[in-house]
mmCIF file of C-alpha atoms in Angstrom:
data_model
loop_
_atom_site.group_PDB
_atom_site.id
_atom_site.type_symbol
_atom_site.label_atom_id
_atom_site.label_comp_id
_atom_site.label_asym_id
_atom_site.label_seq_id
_atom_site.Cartn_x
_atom_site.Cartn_y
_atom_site.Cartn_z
ATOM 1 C CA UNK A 1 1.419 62.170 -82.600
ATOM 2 C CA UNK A 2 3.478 59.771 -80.819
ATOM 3 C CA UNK A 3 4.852 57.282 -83.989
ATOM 4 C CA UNK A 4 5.315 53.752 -83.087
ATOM 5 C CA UNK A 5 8.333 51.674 -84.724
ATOM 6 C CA UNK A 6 8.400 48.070 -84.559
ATOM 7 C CA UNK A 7 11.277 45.825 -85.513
ATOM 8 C CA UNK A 8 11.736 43.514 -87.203
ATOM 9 C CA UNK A 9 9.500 43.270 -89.741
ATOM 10 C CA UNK A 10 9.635 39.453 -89.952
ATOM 11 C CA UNK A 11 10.632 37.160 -87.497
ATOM 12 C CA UNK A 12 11.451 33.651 -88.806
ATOM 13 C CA UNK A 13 11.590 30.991 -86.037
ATOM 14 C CA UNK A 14 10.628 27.377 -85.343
ATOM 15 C CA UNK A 15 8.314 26.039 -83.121
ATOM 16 C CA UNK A 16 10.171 26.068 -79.251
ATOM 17 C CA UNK A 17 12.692 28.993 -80.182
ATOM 18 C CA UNK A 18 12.355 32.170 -78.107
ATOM 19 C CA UNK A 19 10.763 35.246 -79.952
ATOM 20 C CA UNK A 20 12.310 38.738 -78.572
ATOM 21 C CA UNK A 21 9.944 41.479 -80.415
ATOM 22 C CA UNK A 22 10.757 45.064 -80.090
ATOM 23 C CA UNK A 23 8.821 48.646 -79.993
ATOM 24 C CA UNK A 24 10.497 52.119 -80.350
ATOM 25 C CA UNK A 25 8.549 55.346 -79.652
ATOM 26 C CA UNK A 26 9.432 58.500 -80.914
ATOM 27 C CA UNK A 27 8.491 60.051 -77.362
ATOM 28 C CA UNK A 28 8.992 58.979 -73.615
ATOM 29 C CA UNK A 29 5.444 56.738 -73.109
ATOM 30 C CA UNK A 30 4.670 56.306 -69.451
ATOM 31 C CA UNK A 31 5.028 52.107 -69.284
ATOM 32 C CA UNK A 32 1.259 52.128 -67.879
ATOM 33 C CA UNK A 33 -0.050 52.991 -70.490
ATOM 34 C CA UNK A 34 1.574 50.498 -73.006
ATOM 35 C CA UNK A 35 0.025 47.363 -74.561
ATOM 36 C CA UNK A 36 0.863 44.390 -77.199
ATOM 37 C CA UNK A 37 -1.958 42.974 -79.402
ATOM 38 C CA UNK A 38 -1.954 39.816 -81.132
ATOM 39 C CA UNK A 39 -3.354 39.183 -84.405
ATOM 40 C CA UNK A 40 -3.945 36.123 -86.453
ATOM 41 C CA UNK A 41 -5.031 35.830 -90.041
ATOM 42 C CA UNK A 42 -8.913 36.818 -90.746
ATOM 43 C CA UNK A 43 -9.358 37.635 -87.049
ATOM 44 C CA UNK A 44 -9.470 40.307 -84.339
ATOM 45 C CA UNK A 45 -6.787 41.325 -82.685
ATOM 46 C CA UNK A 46 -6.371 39.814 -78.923
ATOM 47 C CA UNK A 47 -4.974 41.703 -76.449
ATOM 48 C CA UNK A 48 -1.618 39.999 -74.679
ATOM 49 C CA UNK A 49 0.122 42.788 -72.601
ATOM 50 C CA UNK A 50 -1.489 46.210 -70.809
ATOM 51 C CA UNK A 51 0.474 48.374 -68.734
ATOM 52 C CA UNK A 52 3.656 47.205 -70.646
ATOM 53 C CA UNK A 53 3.783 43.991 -68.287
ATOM 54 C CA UNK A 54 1.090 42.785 -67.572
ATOM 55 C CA UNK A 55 -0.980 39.984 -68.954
ATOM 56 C CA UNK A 56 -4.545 40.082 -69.648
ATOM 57 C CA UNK A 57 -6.699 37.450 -68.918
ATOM 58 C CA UNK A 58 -6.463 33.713 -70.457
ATOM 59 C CA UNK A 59 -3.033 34.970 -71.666
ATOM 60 C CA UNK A 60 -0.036 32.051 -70.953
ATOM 61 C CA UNK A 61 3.061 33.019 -68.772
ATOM 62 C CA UNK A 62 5.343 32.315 -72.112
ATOM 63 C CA UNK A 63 4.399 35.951 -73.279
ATOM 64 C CA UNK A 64 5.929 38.403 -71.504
ATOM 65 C CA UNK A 65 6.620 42.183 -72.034
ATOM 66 C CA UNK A 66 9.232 44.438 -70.484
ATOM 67 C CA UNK A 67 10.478 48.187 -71.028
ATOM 68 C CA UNK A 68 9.994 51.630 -70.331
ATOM 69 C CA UNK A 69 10.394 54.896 -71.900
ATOM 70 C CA UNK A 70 10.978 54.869 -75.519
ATOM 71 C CA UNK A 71 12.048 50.653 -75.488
ATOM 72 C CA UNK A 72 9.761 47.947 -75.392
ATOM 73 C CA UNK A 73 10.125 44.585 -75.384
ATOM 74 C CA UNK A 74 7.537 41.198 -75.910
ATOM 75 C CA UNK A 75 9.138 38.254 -75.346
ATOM 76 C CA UNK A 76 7.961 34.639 -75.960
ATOM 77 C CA UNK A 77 9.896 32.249 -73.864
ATOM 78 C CA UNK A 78 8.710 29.094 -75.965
ATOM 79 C CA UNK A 79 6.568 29.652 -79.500
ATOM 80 C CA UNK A 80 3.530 27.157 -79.729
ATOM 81 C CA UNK A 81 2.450 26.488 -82.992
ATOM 82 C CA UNK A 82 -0.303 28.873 -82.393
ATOM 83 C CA UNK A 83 1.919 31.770 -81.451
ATOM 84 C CA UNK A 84 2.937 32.266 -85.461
ATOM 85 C CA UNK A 85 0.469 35.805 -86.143
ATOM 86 C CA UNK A 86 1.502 39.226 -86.224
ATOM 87 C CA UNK A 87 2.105 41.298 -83.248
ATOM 88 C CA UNK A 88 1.154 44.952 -83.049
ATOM 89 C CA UNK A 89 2.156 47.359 -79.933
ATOM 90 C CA UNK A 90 0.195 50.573 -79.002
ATOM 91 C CA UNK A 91 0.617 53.814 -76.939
ATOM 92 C CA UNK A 92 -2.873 54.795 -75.448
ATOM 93 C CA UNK A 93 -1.641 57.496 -72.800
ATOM 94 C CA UNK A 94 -1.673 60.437 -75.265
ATOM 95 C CA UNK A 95 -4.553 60.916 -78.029
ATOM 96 C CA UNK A 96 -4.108 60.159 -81.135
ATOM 97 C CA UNK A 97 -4.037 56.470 -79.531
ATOM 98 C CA UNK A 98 -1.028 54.859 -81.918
ATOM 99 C CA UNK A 99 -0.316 51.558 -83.084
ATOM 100 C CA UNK A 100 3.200 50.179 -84.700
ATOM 101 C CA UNK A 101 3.015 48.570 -87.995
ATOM 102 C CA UNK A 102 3.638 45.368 -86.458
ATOM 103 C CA UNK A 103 6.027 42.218 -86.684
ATOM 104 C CA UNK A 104 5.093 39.042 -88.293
ATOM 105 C CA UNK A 105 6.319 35.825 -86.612
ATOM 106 C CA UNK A 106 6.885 33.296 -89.142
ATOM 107 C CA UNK A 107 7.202 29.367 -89.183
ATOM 108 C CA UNK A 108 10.632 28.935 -90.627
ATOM 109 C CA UNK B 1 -20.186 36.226 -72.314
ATOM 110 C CA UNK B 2 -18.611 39.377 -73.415
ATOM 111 C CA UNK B 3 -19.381 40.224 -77.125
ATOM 112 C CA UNK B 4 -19.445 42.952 -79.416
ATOM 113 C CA UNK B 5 -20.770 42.903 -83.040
ATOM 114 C CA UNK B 6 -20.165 44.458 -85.943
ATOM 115 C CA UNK B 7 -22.598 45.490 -88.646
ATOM 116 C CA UNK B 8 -23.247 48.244 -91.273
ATOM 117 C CA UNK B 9 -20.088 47.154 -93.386
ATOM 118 C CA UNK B 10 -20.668 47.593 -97.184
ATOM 119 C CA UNK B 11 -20.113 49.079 -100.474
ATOM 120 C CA UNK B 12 -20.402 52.979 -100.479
ATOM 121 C CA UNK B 13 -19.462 55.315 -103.701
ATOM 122 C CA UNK B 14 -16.614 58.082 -103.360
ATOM 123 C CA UNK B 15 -18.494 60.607 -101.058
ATOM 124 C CA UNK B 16 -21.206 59.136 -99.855
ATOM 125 C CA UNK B 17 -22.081 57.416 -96.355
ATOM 126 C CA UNK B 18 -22.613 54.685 -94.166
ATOM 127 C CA UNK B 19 -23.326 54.071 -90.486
ATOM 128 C CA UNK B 20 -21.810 51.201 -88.603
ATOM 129 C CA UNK B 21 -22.983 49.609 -85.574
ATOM 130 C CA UNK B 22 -21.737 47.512 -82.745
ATOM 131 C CA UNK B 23 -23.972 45.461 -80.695
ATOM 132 C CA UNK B 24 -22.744 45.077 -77.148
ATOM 133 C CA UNK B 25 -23.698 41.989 -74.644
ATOM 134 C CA UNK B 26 -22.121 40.412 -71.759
ATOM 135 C CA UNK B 27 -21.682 43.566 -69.881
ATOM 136 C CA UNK B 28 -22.778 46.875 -68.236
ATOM 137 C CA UNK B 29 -22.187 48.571 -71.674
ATOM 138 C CA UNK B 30 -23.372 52.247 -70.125
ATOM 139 C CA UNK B 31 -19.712 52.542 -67.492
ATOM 140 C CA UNK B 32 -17.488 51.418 -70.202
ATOM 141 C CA UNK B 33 -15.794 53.611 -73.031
ATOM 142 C CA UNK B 34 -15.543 52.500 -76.615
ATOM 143 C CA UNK B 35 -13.266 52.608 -79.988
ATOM 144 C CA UNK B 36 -13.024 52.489 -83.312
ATOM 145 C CA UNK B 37 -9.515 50.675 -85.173
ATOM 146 C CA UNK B 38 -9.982 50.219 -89.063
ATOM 147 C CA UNK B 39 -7.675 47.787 -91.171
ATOM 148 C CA UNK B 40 -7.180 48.466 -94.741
ATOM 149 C CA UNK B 41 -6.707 45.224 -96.833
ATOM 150 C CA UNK B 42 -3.126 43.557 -95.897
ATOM 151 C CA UNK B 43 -2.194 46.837 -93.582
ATOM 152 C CA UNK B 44 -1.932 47.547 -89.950
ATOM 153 C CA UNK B 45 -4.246 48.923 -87.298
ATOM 154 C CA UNK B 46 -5.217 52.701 -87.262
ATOM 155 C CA UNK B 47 -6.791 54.233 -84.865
ATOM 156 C CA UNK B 48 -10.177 56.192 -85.845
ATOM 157 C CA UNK B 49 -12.027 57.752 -82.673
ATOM 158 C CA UNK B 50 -13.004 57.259 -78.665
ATOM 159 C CA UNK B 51 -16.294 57.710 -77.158
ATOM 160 C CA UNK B 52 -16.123 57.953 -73.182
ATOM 161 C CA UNK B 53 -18.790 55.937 -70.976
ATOM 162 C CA UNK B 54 -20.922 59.016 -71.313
ATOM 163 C CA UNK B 55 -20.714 60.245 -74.536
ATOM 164 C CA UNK B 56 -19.550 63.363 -72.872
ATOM 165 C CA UNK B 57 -15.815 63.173 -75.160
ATOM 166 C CA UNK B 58 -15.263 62.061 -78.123
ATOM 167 C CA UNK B 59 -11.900 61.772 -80.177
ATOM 168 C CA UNK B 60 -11.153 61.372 -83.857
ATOM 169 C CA UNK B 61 -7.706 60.624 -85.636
ATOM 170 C CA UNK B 62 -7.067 63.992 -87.653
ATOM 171 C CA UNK B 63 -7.783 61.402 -91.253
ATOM 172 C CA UNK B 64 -11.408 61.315 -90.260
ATOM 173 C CA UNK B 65 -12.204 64.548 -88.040
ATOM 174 C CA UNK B 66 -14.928 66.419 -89.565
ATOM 175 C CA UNK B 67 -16.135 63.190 -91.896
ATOM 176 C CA UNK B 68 -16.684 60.569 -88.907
ATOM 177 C CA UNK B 69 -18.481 60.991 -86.083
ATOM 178 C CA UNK B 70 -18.945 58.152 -82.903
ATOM 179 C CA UNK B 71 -21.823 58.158 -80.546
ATOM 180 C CA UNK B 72 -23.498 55.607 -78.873
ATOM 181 C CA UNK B 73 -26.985 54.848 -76.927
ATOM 182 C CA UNK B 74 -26.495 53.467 -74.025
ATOM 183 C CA UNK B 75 -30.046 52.116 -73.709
ATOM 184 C CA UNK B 76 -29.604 49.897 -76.776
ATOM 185 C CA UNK B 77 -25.893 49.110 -75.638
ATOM 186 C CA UNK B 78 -24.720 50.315 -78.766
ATOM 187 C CA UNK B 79 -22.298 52.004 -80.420
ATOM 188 C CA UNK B 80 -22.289 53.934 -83.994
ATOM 189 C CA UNK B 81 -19.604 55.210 -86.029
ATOM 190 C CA UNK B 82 -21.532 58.066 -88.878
ATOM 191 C CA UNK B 83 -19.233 57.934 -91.883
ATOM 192 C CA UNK B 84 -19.633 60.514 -94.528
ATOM 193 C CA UNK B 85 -17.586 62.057 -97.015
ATOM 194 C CA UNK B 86 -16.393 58.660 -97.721
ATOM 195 C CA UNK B 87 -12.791 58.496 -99.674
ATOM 196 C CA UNK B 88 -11.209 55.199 -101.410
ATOM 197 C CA UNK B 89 -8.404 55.478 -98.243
ATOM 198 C CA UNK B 90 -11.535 54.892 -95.559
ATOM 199 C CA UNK B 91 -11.680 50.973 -97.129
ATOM 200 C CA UNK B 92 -11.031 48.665 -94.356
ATOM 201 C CA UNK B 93 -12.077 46.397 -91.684
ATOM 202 C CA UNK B 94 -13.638 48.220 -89.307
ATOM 203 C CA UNK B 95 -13.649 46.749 -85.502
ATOM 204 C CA UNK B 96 -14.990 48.081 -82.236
ATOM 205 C CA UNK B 97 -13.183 47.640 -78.974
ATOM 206 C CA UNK B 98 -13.890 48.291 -75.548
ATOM 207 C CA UNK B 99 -11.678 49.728 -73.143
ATOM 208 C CA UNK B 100 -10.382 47.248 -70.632
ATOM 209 C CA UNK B 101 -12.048 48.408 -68.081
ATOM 210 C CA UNK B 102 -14.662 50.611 -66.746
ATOM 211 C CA UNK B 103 -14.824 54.543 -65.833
ATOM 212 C CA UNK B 104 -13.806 57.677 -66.507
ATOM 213 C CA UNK B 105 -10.033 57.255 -67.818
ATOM 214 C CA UNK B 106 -9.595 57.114 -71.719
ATOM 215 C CA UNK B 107 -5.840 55.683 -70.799
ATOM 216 C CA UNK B 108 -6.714 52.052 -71.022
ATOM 217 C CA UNK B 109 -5.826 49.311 -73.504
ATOM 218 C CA UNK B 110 -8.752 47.841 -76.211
ATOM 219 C CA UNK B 111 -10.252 44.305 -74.651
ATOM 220 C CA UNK B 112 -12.328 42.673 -76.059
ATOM 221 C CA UNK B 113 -12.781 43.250 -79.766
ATOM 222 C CA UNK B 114 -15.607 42.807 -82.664
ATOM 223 C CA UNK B 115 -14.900 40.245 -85.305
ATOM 224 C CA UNK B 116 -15.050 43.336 -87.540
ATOM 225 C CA UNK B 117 -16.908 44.818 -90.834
ATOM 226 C CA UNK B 118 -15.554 45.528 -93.907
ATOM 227 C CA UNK B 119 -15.973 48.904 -95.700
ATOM 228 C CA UNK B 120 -15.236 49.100 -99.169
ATOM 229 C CA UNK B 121 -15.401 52.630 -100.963
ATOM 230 C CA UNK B 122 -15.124 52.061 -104.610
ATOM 231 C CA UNK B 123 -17.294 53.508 -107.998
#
């Protein structure tokens, strides 16, 4: 099973500040097959990034994601207020399908 | 619009079952493949099986294989999840998710989601 770190835990920023989140693998994960899921409280999650770098549909330009291998990266360039949630990245290439625990982005 | 729903949630004793549902619309449900991710209380997402457009493969995390079983009917565009066996660890939200697109590979990202039902196994 391919484990899934995230870091940090808790990201405390204000509203306009950039938010760099990061991903560590404990294998090599082909990029395509590499996604970032946002979640807000008593929702679903919403997927933001596929393929490691691409954005699904709907999904602004401020989100970005970046990486290969073992190191991934979502970036957003400018938080919104509605950007403060939790982010979770996934590997989906080899089953089980793996999720990281996830960051929280916090208003500080 | 695109929409999958969640029902079948509840409250279930230690070892005993309970089959959830998701309700597909929007969509040629029959080309797409399916999942389900569960969500204990204030925890992150795990994984708990695939179903492939076809129903012809199926895969389970090893925490439920043997107790859980996925199907779906593809005439009622809908998707099951059989739980039995149940343990206090299976309590969670449990949400459906397609895969992002359509066809035969299992290597796609989960879009869209459920809104989720919760499972709570408790005496």
């Amino acid at each position: 099973e391919i484990v899934l770190t995230q870091s940090p835990g808790t990201l405390s920023l204000s509203p306009g500040e950039r938010a760099t989140l990061s991903c560590r693998t404990s294998q090599s994960v082909t990029s395509s097959y590499f996604a970032w899921y946002q979640q807000k409280p008593g929702q679903a999650p919403r997927l933001l990034i596929y393929g490691a770098s691409s954005r699904a549909t709907g999904i602004p330009d401020r989100f970005s994601g970046s990486g290969s291998g073992t190191d991934f990266t979502l970036t957003i360039s400018r938080l919104e207020p509605e950007d403060f949630a939790v982010y979770y990245c996934q590997q989906y290439g080899i089953s089980p399908w793996t999720f990281g625990q996830g960051t929280k982005v916090e208003i500080k | 619009q695109v929409q999958l729903v969640e029902s079948g949630g509840g409250v279930v004793q230690p070892g005993g079952s309970l089959r959830l549902s998701c309700a597909a619309s929007g969509f040629i449900f029959s080309t797409y493949g399916f999942h389900w991710v569960r969500q204990a209380p204030g925890k992150g997402l795990e994984w708990v099986s695939f179903i492939r457009f076809d129903g012809g493969n199926t895969y389970y995390a090893d925490s439920v294989k043997g107790r859980f079983t996925i199907s779906r009917d593809n005439s009622k565009n809908t998707l099951y999840l059989q739980m039995n066996s149940l343990r206090a660890e299976d309590t969670a939200v449990y949400y459906c998710a397609r895969a992002r697109i359509s066809g035969y590979d299992f290597r796609l990202s989960l879009d869209p989601w459920g809104q989720g039902t919760l499972v709570t196994v408790s005496s």
